[in-house]
């Protein structure tokens, strides 16, 4: 039996994104925004947390004004949030609960794919490494990598806040995380991104028992990699609709939600088993230009070493 999202309330980060075609095929970014739109279409109100609000997201908010013009209609609000700030995350939850009676669905969708300013191969700037593009701080006390903070720490903190809300109210809830094949493959080009997704997959699996014990569903949607990046040229792409459908299924299908990892690759969807999972379908994860990138990385490391 499927659950319904109608009349429910969702909090979703990363949905302020414009989304942009990657130039190689169908996949756009803007996954969270597309999911927010789907939830609203299904009658679920939405709170968007993001650094900024793009034109498309602003138009979506315009179509679902808050408070709604007629009772019972879904509405949407935006709360400017940097998810790496725990006070701002708390303020996001407070703003959501000031606007709506409760929260039923939480989607930590904000994510970073190894930007130069937080990439393992651009170590934090020091006297011996003055030209690094990194904005992570070498003298950080405590030390931080932004990619880990956005992709892993923030989703964990949001889950904690959501579970607190639901257990204190004796209420059911659902958390949909955004994973990646990076959650169980390995790649030297983007070790921080891969580590963040491995961590997230383990976190989601670990909360699997909450469904049957507490009625709190947790799941992760993941797809083959895609991003507007030259190393991904030639990949097969999913459409945003396929992605959004998988995230929606994760939210409403009763058989999911116990730490389910729902893998969606072009033409194939499966629940990834906990142990001895066969690799994704041959060809589903295919990054033809990665080889050259990989080779250059090791050439550079052999010839110049890594400045830290
Ligand atoms: N695009 C893909 O092909 C793909 C593949 C696998 C996984 N994913 C995952 O999907 C998720 C969304 O990615 P996307 O491709 O839609 O990206 P996107 O760039 O469209 O959206 C990411 C959003 O996160 C927001 N964000 C970044 N840092 C933030 C911060 N500190 N605080 C608040 N918001 C912040 C950005 O402003 C942006 O709106 C990520 O977790 C990503 O790893 C994407
Ligand atoms: C999750 O629940 C489904 C049925 O709803 C069950 O078949 C599956 O074994 C469960 N998975 C785990 C890891 O408990």
Coordinates of C-alpha atoms and ligand atoms in Angstrom, one line a residue:
X1 CA 0.0 0.0 0.0
X2 CA 1.3 3.4 -0.9
X3 CA 1.5 6.3 1.6
X4 CA 0.2 9.7 0.6
X5 CA 2.0 13.0 0.8
X6 CA -1.2 15.1 0.3
X7 CA -1.7 17.6 3.1
X8 CA 1.8 16.8 4.5
X9 CA 4.7 19.2 5.0
X10 CA 8.2 18.7 3.7
X11 CA 11.5 20.5 4.5
X12 CA 14.0 20.3 1.6
X13 CA 17.5 21.8 1.3
X14 CA 19.3 22.6 -1.9
X15 CA 16.0 23.3 -3.7
X16 CA 16.9 26.9 -4.5
X17 CA 19.0 25.7 -7.4
X18 CA 18.5 27.0 -10.9
X19 CA 19.4 23.6 -12.3
X20 CA 21.4 23.6 -15.5
X21 CA 21.7 21.2 -18.4
X22 CA 25.1 19.7 -18.4
X23 CA 25.5 19.8 -22.1
X24 CA 26.1 16.1 -22.6
X25 CA 22.7 14.7 -22.2
X26 CA 19.5 14.6 -20.2
X27 CA 20.6 15.0 -16.6
X28 CA 20.4 18.4 -15.1
X29 CA 21.3 19.4 -11.7
X30 CA 18.5 20.9 -9.7
X31 CA 17.3 17.6 -8.3
X32 CA 16.0 19.0 -5.1
X33 CA 14.1 21.7 -6.8
X34 CA 12.4 19.2 -9.1
X35 CA 11.5 17.0 -6.1
X36 CA 10.0 20.1 -4.3
X37 CA 7.9 20.8 -7.4
X38 CA 6.7 17.2 -7.5
X39 CA 5.7 17.3 -3.8
X40 CA 3.8 20.5 -4.3
X41 CA 2.0 19.0 -7.3
X42 CA 1.0 16.1 -5.0
X43 CA -0.5 18.5 -2.4
X44 CA 2.5 18.5 0.0
X45 CA 3.6 21.9 1.3
X46 CA 7.3 22.7 1.1
X47 CA 9.9 24.6 3.1
X48 CA 13.1 25.3 1.0
X49 CA 16.4 25.9 2.7
X50 CA 19.3 27.1 0.4
X51 CA 22.0 29.7 0.2
X52 CA 20.1 31.5 -2.5
X53 CA 16.9 31.4 -4.5
X54 CA 17.2 31.0 -8.2
X55 CA 14.6 32.4 -10.7
X56 CA 13.0 29.0 -11.2
X57 CA 12.7 28.3 -7.5
X58 CA 11.3 31.8 -7.0
X59 CA 8.7 31.1 -9.7
X60 CA 7.7 27.9 -8.0
X61 CA 7.2 29.8 -4.7
X62 CA 5.1 32.3 -6.6
X63 CA 2.8 29.5 -7.8
X64 CA 2.3 28.2 -4.2
X65 CA 2.0 31.4 -2.1
X66 CA 2.0 31.1 1.7
X67 CA -0.4 31.3 3.3
X68 CA -2.4 29.6 0.6
X69 CA -5.3 31.5 -0.9
X70 CA -7.7 28.6 -0.1
X71 CA -7.5 26.4 2.9
X72 CA -6.1 22.9 2.2
X73 CA -4.0 24.0 -0.7
X74 CA -0.2 23.4 -0.5
X75 CA 2.1 26.3 -0.1
X76 CA 5.8 26.9 -0.1
X77 CA 8.3 29.2 1.7
X78 CA 12.0 29.9 1.5
X79 CA 14.4 30.3 4.4
X80 CA 17.9 31.4 3.6
X81 CA 20.2 28.7 5.1
X82 CA 23.8 27.7 5.0
X83 CA 23.5 24.0 5.9
X84 CA 27.0 23.9 7.3
X85 CA 25.9 26.3 10.1
X86 CA 24.1 24.4 12.9
X87 CA 22.4 27.5 14.2
X88 CA 21.1 28.2 10.7
X89 CA 19.8 24.6 10.5
X90 CA 18.0 25.1 13.8
X91 CA 16.6 28.3 12.5
X92 CA 15.4 26.5 9.3
X93 CA 13.5 24.0 11.4
X94 CA 12.1 26.8 13.6
X95 CA 10.9 28.7 10.5
X96 CA 9.3 25.6 9.1
X97 CA 7.4 24.9 12.3
X98 CA 6.4 28.6 12.6
X99 CA 4.8 28.4 9.1
X100 CA 3.3 24.9 9.3
X101 CA 1.8 22.8 12.1
X102 CA 4.4 20.0 11.7
X103 CA 7.0 18.4 9.4
X104 CA 6.5 15.0 7.9
X105 CA 9.2 14.7 5.3
X106 CA 12.8 15.9 5.4
X107 CA 15.1 15.9 2.4
X108 CA 18.7 17.0 2.9
X109 CA 19.3 17.7 -0.8
X110 CA 22.0 20.3 -0.7
X111 CA 25.2 18.8 -2.1
X112 CA 28.6 19.7 -3.6
X113 CA 30.6 17.7 -6.1
X114 CA 34.2 18.4 -5.2
X115 CA 34.4 22.1 -6.3
X116 CA 38.1 23.3 -6.6
X117 CA 37.6 25.3 -3.3
X118 CA 37.0 22.1 -1.4
X119 CA 38.8 19.3 -3.2
X120 CA 41.2 16.8 -1.7
X121 CA 43.7 17.6 -4.5
X122 CA 43.6 21.4 -3.6
X123 CA 44.7 21.2 0.1
X124 CA 43.9 24.1 2.4
X125 CA 46.2 27.1 1.8
X126 CA 49.4 27.4 3.9
X127 CA 52.7 29.2 3.5
X128 CA 54.0 26.3 1.4
X129 CA 50.8 26.1 -0.6
X130 CA 49.8 29.7 -1.2
X131 CA 48.1 29.1 -4.6
X132 CA 45.6 26.5 -3.6
X133 CA 42.0 27.2 -4.7
X134 CA 40.8 25.7 -1.4
X135 CA 38.7 27.8 1.0
X136 CA 38.9 25.1 3.7
X137 CA 41.1 26.5 6.5
X138 CA 44.5 24.9 7.2
X139 CA 44.4 26.4 10.7
X140 CA 40.8 25.5 11.3
X141 CA 40.1 24.6 14.9
X142 CA 38.3 22.3 14.4
X143 CA 39.3 21.4 10.8
X144 CA 36.7 21.2 8.2
X145 CA 36.3 20.2 4.6
X146 CA 33.2 21.9 3.1
X147 CA 32.3 18.9 1.0
X148 CA 32.1 16.7 4.1
X149 CA 30.2 19.4 6.0
X150 CA 27.6 19.9 3.2
X151 CA 27.2 16.3 2.0
X152 CA 27.5 14.4 5.2
X153 CA 27.5 16.4 8.4
X154 CA 24.5 18.6 7.5
X155 CA 22.3 15.6 6.5
X156 CA 23.2 13.8 9.8
X157 CA 22.3 16.9 11.8
X158 CA 19.1 17.4 9.9
X159 CA 18.2 13.8 10.5
X160 CA 18.8 14.3 14.2
X161 CA 16.6 17.4 14.4
X162 CA 13.9 15.5 12.4
X163 CA 14.0 12.4 14.6
X164 CA 13.8 14.6 17.7
X165 CA 10.7 16.4 16.3
X166 CA 9.0 13.1 15.4
X167 CA 9.8 11.1 18.5
X168 CA 8.9 13.9 20.9
X169 CA 5.5 14.2 19.2
X170 CA 5.0 10.5 18.8
X171 CA 4.7 11.2 15.1
X172 CA 5.7 9.3 12.0
X173 CA 8.2 10.8 9.5
X174 CA 10.3 10.2 6.5
X175 CA 13.8 11.3 5.6
X176 CA 15.0 11.0 2.0
X177 CA 18.7 11.4 1.5
X178 CA 20.5 11.9 -1.8
X179 CA 23.2 9.4 -2.4
X180 CA 25.3 8.4 -5.4
X181 CA 27.2 5.5 -6.9
X182 CA 30.1 7.4 -5.1
X183 CA 28.5 5.9 -2.0
X184 CA 30.0 2.5 -2.9
X185 CA 32.5 2.9 -5.7
X186 CA 35.9 4.5 -5.4
X187 CA 37.7 7.1 -7.4
X188 CA 41.0 8.9 -6.8
X189 CA 39.9 12.0 -8.6
X190 CA 37.3 12.9 -6.0
X191 CA 38.1 11.2 -2.8
X192 CA 36.3 13.8 -0.6
X193 CA 33.1 13.4 -2.5
X194 CA 33.3 9.6 -2.5
X195 CA 34.0 9.6 1.3
X196 CA 31.0 11.9 2.0
X197 CA 28.7 9.6 0.1
X198 CA 30.1 6.4 1.6
X199 CA 29.5 8.0 5.0
X200 CA 26.0 9.0 4.1
X201 CA 25.1 5.5 2.8
X202 CA 26.4 4.0 6.0
X203 CA 24.4 6.5 8.1
X204 CA 21.2 5.7 6.2
X205 CA 21.6 2.0 6.5
X206 CA 22.3 2.4 10.2
X207 CA 18.9 4.1 10.7
X208 CA 17.0 1.3 8.9
X209 CA 15.4 -0.1 12.0
X210 CA 13.6 3.2 12.8
X211 CA 10.9 2.3 10.3
X212 CA 9.5 -0.7 12.0
X213 CA 10.3 0.5 15.6
X214 CA 9.2 4.1 15.3
X215 CA 7.4 4.6 12.0
X216 CA 10.3 6.8 10.8
X217 CA 11.3 5.9 7.3
X218 CA 14.8 6.5 6.0
X219 CA 16.1 5.9 2.5
X220 CA 18.6 7.0 0.0
X221 CA 18.1 7.6 -3.6
X222 CA 21.2 7.2 -5.8
X223 CA 21.9 7.3 -9.4
X224 CA 24.9 6.9 -11.8
X225 CA 27.1 9.9 -11.6
X226 CA 26.2 13.0 -13.5
X227 CA 27.5 16.5 -13.3
X228 CA 28.4 19.4 -15.7
X229 CA 32.0 18.3 -15.7
X230 CA 34.3 17.4 -18.6
X231 CA 35.4 14.2 -16.9
X232 CA 31.9 12.9 -17.2
X233 CA 31.5 13.5 -20.9
X234 CA 30.0 10.5 -22.6
X235 CA 28.2 9.2 -19.6
X236 CA 24.6 7.9 -19.9
X237 CA 22.2 10.2 -18.2
X238 CA 19.0 9.8 -16.3
X239 CA 16.3 12.4 -16.7
X240 CA 15.2 14.5 -13.8
X241 CA 11.8 12.9 -14.1
X242 CA 13.3 9.5 -13.5
X243 CA 15.2 10.8 -10.5
X244 CA 12.2 12.5 -9.0
X245 CA 10.0 9.4 -9.5
X246 CA 12.5 7.3 -7.6
X247 CA 12.6 9.8 -4.8
X248 CA 8.9 9.9 -4.7
X249 CA 8.6 6.1 -4.6
X250 CA 11.1 6.1 -1.7
X251 CA 8.8 8.5 0.1
X252 CA 5.5 6.7 -0.4
X253 CA 6.1 2.9 -1.1
X254 CA 5.5 1.0 2.1
X255 CA 8.1 -1.7 1.3
X256 CA 10.8 1.0 1.3
X257 CA 12.0 3.2 4.1
X258 CA 14.1 0.8 6.3
X259 CA 17.4 2.3 5.2
X260 CA 16.5 1.5 1.6
X261 CA 19.2 2.3 -0.9
X262 CA 17.2 2.6 -4.2
X263 CA 19.6 2.5 -7.1
X264 CA 18.4 4.1 -10.4
X265 CA 20.6 3.7 -13.5
X266 CA 19.3 4.2 -17.0
X267 CA 16.6 1.5 -17.6
X268 CA 17.2 -0.2 -14.3
X269 CA 16.0 0.3 -10.7
X270 CA 16.9 -2.0 -7.8
X271 CA 17.0 -2.0 -4.0
X272 CA 20.7 -2.5 -3.2
X273 CA 21.1 -5.5 -0.8
X274 CA 23.0 -4.9 2.4
X275 CA 25.6 -7.6 1.8
X276 CA 27.3 -8.9 -1.3
X277 CA 25.6 -6.5 -3.6
X278 CA 26.4 -7.3 -7.3
X279 CA 28.0 -4.3 -9.0
X280 CA 25.7 -2.0 -11.0
X281 CA 24.6 -3.2 -14.4
X282 CA 27.6 -3.3 -16.8
X283 CA 27.8 0.1 -18.6
X284 CA 25.5 1.8 -16.1
X285 CA 28.4 3.5 -14.5
X286 CA 30.6 4.5 -17.3
X287 CA 32.8 7.6 -17.2
X288 CA 34.9 7.4 -20.4
X289 CA 36.8 10.6 -19.9
X290 CA 37.7 9.8 -16.3
X291 CA 40.8 7.8 -17.4
X292 CA 42.6 10.8 -18.8
X293 CA 41.8 12.9 -15.7
X294 CA 43.1 10.0 -13.5
X295 CA 46.3 9.6 -15.5
X296 CA 47.1 13.3 -15.3
X297 CA 46.5 13.4 -11.6
X298 CA 49.0 10.6 -11.0
X299 CA 51.5 12.2 -13.5
X300 CA 51.3 15.4 -11.5
X301 CA 51.7 13.7 -8.2
X302 CA 54.7 11.7 -9.4
X303 CA 56.4 14.8 -11.0
X304 CA 55.5 17.6 -8.5
X305 CA 54.1 16.0 -5.4
X306 CA 51.3 17.5 -3.5
X307 CA 51.8 20.9 -1.9
X308 CA 50.3 21.1 1.6
Ligands
LIG1 N1 23.5 15.9 -10.6 C1 23.8 14.6 -10.5 O1 24.0 14.0 -11.6 C2 24.0 13.9 -9.2 C3 24.4 12.5 -9.2 C4 24.4 11.9 -8.0 C5 24.2 12.5 -6.9 N2 23.8 13.8 -6.9 C6 23.5 14.5 -5.6 O2 22.3 15.2 -5.7 C7 22.3 16.3 -4.8 C8 21.9 17.6 -5.5 O3 22.7 17.8 -6.5 P1 22.4 18.6 -7.8 O4 23.2 17.9 -8.9 O5 20.9 18.7 -8.0 O6 23.1 20.0 -7.5 P2 22.6 21.5 -7.6 O7 23.9 22.2 -7.7 O8 21.5 21.7 -8.6 O9 21.9 21.7 -6.2 C9 22.7 21.8 -5.0 C10 22.1 22.9 -4.2 O10 22.7 22.9 -2.9 C11 22.9 24.2 -2.5 N3 24.0 24.3 -1.5 C12 25.3 24.1 -1.7 N4 26.0 24.4 -0.6 C13 25.0 24.8 0.3 C14 25.1 25.2 1.7 N5 26.3 25.3 2.3 N6 23.9 25.5 2.3 C15 22.7 25.4 1.6 N7 22.6 25.0 0.4 C16 23.8 24.7 -0.3 C17 23.2 25.0 -3.8 O11 22.9 26.3 -3.6 C18 22.3 24.3 -4.8 O12 21.1 25.0 -4.9 C19 23.7 16.3 -4.2 O13 23.7 15.6 -3.0 C20 24.5 15.5 -5.2 O14 25.6 14.9 -4.7 C21 23.7 14.5 -8.0
LIG2 C1 13.3 -3.8 4.7 O1 11.9 -4.1 4.7 C2 11.6 -5.1 3.6 C3 10.0 -5.2 3.6 O2 9.4 -4.0 3.9 C4 12.3 -6.4 3.9 O3 12.0 -7.3 2.8 C5 13.8 -6.1 4.0 O4 14.4 -7.3 4.3 C6 14.1 -5.1 5.0 N1 15.5 -4.8 5.0 C7 16.3 -4.8 6.0 C8 17.7 -4.5 5.8 O5 15.8 -5.0 7.2

